[in-house]
Amino acid sequence: MDDLVRIASGLVASALGAAALFMTVKIARQDYRALTLSPEGFRDTNIAREVVPWSAVTSMSVAPTYFRGRQQFLAIDLKVKDSAWSALTLTRSAKINKRHGGNMWVSRVGKERDFNAFFAMMRAYTKAHGGTVD
């Protein structure tokens, strides 16, 4: 019986250790989504690791999507100057968005009911720091 308890304890400890190691590596590699707003611009790790300056934003709108016949607001559709695109090291998804529509999509953060506040905040930052919004 003691051997069984020791084996079970070892398995649980190994599983917890593996999960902790996985999360440590993920955090160290910065392999998670982060959206940072500052007076200089915004940084969305889904787009690029560099900051996109507010002055490069030429328009902003809601990018509605439809899922099971229901409209959901998931992202903000940003048009930015070409010079801003060329200064960024784009992620795979940002390259696809650029190729398809030429715009950046900044995904919502939090719950869907908070999207309007998120959109208002992005518009306010853009207006306050030299960008252009519709």
Short mmCIF file of C-alpha atoms in Angstrom, two decimals:
data_model
loop_
_atom_site.label_atom_id
_atom_site.label_comp_id
_atom_site.label_asym_id
_atom_site.label_seq_id
_atom_site.Cartn_x
_atom_site.Cartn_y
_atom_site.Cartn_z
CA MET A 1 0.00 0.00 0.00
CA ASP A 2 2.87 2.37 0.84
CA ASP A 3 4.37 1.74 -2.60
CA LEU A 4 1.09 2.63 -4.28
CA VAL A 5 0.88 5.94 -2.36
CA ARG A 6 4.48 6.74 -3.26
CA ILE A 7 3.89 6.00 -6.94
CA ALA A 8 0.69 8.07 -7.02
CA SER A 9 2.43 10.95 -5.25
CA GLY A 10 5.30 10.76 -7.72
CA LEU A 11 2.91 10.85 -10.69
CA VAL A 12 1.02 13.85 -9.31
CA ALA A 13 4.28 15.68 -8.54
CA SER A 14 5.60 14.92 -12.04
CA ALA A 15 2.43 16.21 -13.68
CA LEU A 16 2.49 19.42 -11.64
CA GLY A 17 6.18 19.90 -12.36
CA ALA A 18 5.62 19.43 -16.10
CA ALA A 19 2.76 21.95 -16.09
CA ALA A 20 4.88 24.48 -14.17
CA LEU A 21 7.79 24.00 -16.59
CA PHE A 22 5.48 24.42 -19.60
CA MET A 23 4.05 27.69 -18.25
CA THR A 24 7.52 28.99 -17.33
CA VAL A 25 8.77 28.36 -20.87
CA LYS A 26 5.64 29.93 -22.35
CA ILE A 27 6.02 33.07 -20.24
CA ALA A 28 9.77 33.27 -20.89
CA ARG A 29 9.22 33.03 -24.65
CA GLN A 30 6.43 35.61 -24.38
CA ASP A 31 4.24 33.19 -26.29
CA TYR A 32 0.96 34.70 -25.13
CA ARG A 33 -1.28 37.49 -26.31
CA ALA A 34 -0.67 40.91 -24.86
CA LEU A 35 -2.17 44.23 -25.85
CA THR A 36 -0.39 47.30 -24.54
CA LEU A 37 -1.57 50.88 -25.00
CA SER A 38 0.76 53.81 -24.41
CA PRO A 39 1.02 57.45 -25.53
CA GLU A 40 3.49 56.32 -28.23
CA GLY A 41 1.20 53.70 -29.75
CA PHE A 42 -0.13 50.20 -29.21
CA ARG A 43 1.53 46.81 -29.22
CA ASP A 44 -0.48 43.69 -29.93
CA THR A 45 1.57 40.50 -29.94
CA ASN A 46 -0.96 39.01 -32.38
CA ILE A 47 0.25 41.62 -34.89
CA ALA A 48 3.91 42.28 -34.07
CA ARG A 49 6.25 42.71 -31.12
CA GLU A 50 6.96 46.34 -32.06
CA VAL A 51 4.82 49.35 -31.18
CA VAL A 52 2.48 50.69 -33.87
CA PRO A 53 2.48 54.50 -33.49
CA TRP A 54 -0.89 56.23 -33.12
CA SER A 55 0.12 58.68 -35.83
CA ALA A 56 0.19 55.77 -38.31
CA VAL A 57 -3.51 54.98 -37.74
CA THR A 58 -5.59 56.47 -40.57
CA SER A 59 -9.01 54.97 -39.75
CA MET A 60 -10.68 52.69 -37.26
CA SER A 61 -13.91 50.71 -37.44
CA VAL A 62 -15.57 47.67 -35.91
CA ALA A 63 -14.94 44.39 -37.70
CA PRO A 64 -18.13 42.39 -37.10
CA THR A 65 -18.08 38.64 -37.57
CA TYR A 66 -20.92 36.18 -37.75
CA PHE A 67 -21.06 32.92 -35.87
CA ARG A 68 -24.09 30.64 -36.12
CA GLY A 69 -26.12 33.46 -37.63
CA ARG A 70 -25.38 35.84 -34.78
CA GLN A 71 -23.29 38.98 -35.17
CA GLN A 72 -20.38 39.28 -32.75
CA PHE A 73 -17.92 42.10 -32.30
CA LEU A 74 -14.52 40.50 -32.01
CA ALA A 75 -12.02 42.97 -33.42
CA ILE A 76 -11.21 46.52 -34.36
CA ASP A 77 -10.27 47.02 -38.01
CA LEU A 78 -7.39 49.52 -38.23
CA LYS A 79 -6.01 51.06 -41.39
CA VAL A 80 -2.43 52.15 -40.97
CA LYS A 81 0.10 53.89 -43.18
CA ASP A 82 2.29 51.68 -45.35
CA SER A 83 5.41 52.98 -43.59
CA ALA A 84 4.10 51.52 -40.33
CA TRP A 85 3.57 48.10 -41.93
CA SER A 86 7.11 48.01 -43.27
CA ALA A 87 8.58 48.87 -39.84
CA LEU A 88 6.96 45.82 -38.18
CA THR A 89 7.97 42.20 -37.89
CA LEU A 90 4.53 40.76 -38.58
CA THR A 91 3.11 37.55 -37.17
CA ARG A 92 1.64 34.97 -39.53
CA SER A 93 -1.94 36.08 -38.84
CA ALA A 94 -1.04 39.76 -39.39
CA LYS A 95 0.55 38.88 -42.74
CA ILE A 96 -2.64 37.08 -43.77
CA ASN A 97 -4.82 40.06 -42.74
CA LYS A 98 -2.55 42.44 -44.64
CA ARG A 99 -2.67 40.28 -47.75
CA HIS A 100 -6.47 39.94 -47.66
CA GLY A 101 -7.61 43.41 -46.70
CA GLY A 102 -4.59 45.55 -46.00
CA ASN A 103 -5.75 46.24 -42.44
CA MET A 104 -4.80 45.26 -38.91
CA TRP A 105 -7.30 43.53 -36.69
CA VAL A 106 -6.92 44.18 -32.99
CA SER A 107 -8.90 41.49 -31.20
CA ARG A 108 -11.16 42.34 -28.33
CA VAL A 109 -9.95 41.80 -24.83
CA GLY A 110 -12.31 40.35 -22.25
CA LYS A 111 -15.97 39.55 -22.61
CA GLU A 112 -18.11 40.56 -25.60
CA ARG A 113 -20.24 42.91 -23.53
CA ASP A 114 -17.09 44.95 -22.84
CA PHE A 115 -16.33 45.47 -26.54
CA ASN A 116 -17.90 48.94 -26.74
CA ALA A 117 -15.71 50.16 -23.87
CA PHE A 118 -12.67 48.59 -25.55
CA PHE A 119 -13.49 50.29 -28.86
CA ALA A 120 -14.08 53.66 -27.14
CA MET A 121 -10.77 53.37 -25.33
CA MET A 122 -8.86 52.63 -28.56
CA ARG A 123 -10.56 55.59 -30.28
CA ALA A 124 -9.73 57.91 -27.37
CA TYR A 125 -6.06 56.89 -27.36
CA THR A 126 -5.85 57.32 -31.13
CA LYS A 127 -7.44 60.79 -31.08
CA ALA A 128 -5.39 61.96 -28.09
CA HIS A 129 -2.06 60.90 -29.54
CA GLY A 130 -2.16 61.97 -33.19
CA GLY A 131 -4.03 59.26 -35.03
CA THR A 132 -7.07 59.65 -37.25
CA VAL A 133 -10.41 57.97 -36.52
CA ASP A 134 -13.70 58.00 -38.40
#
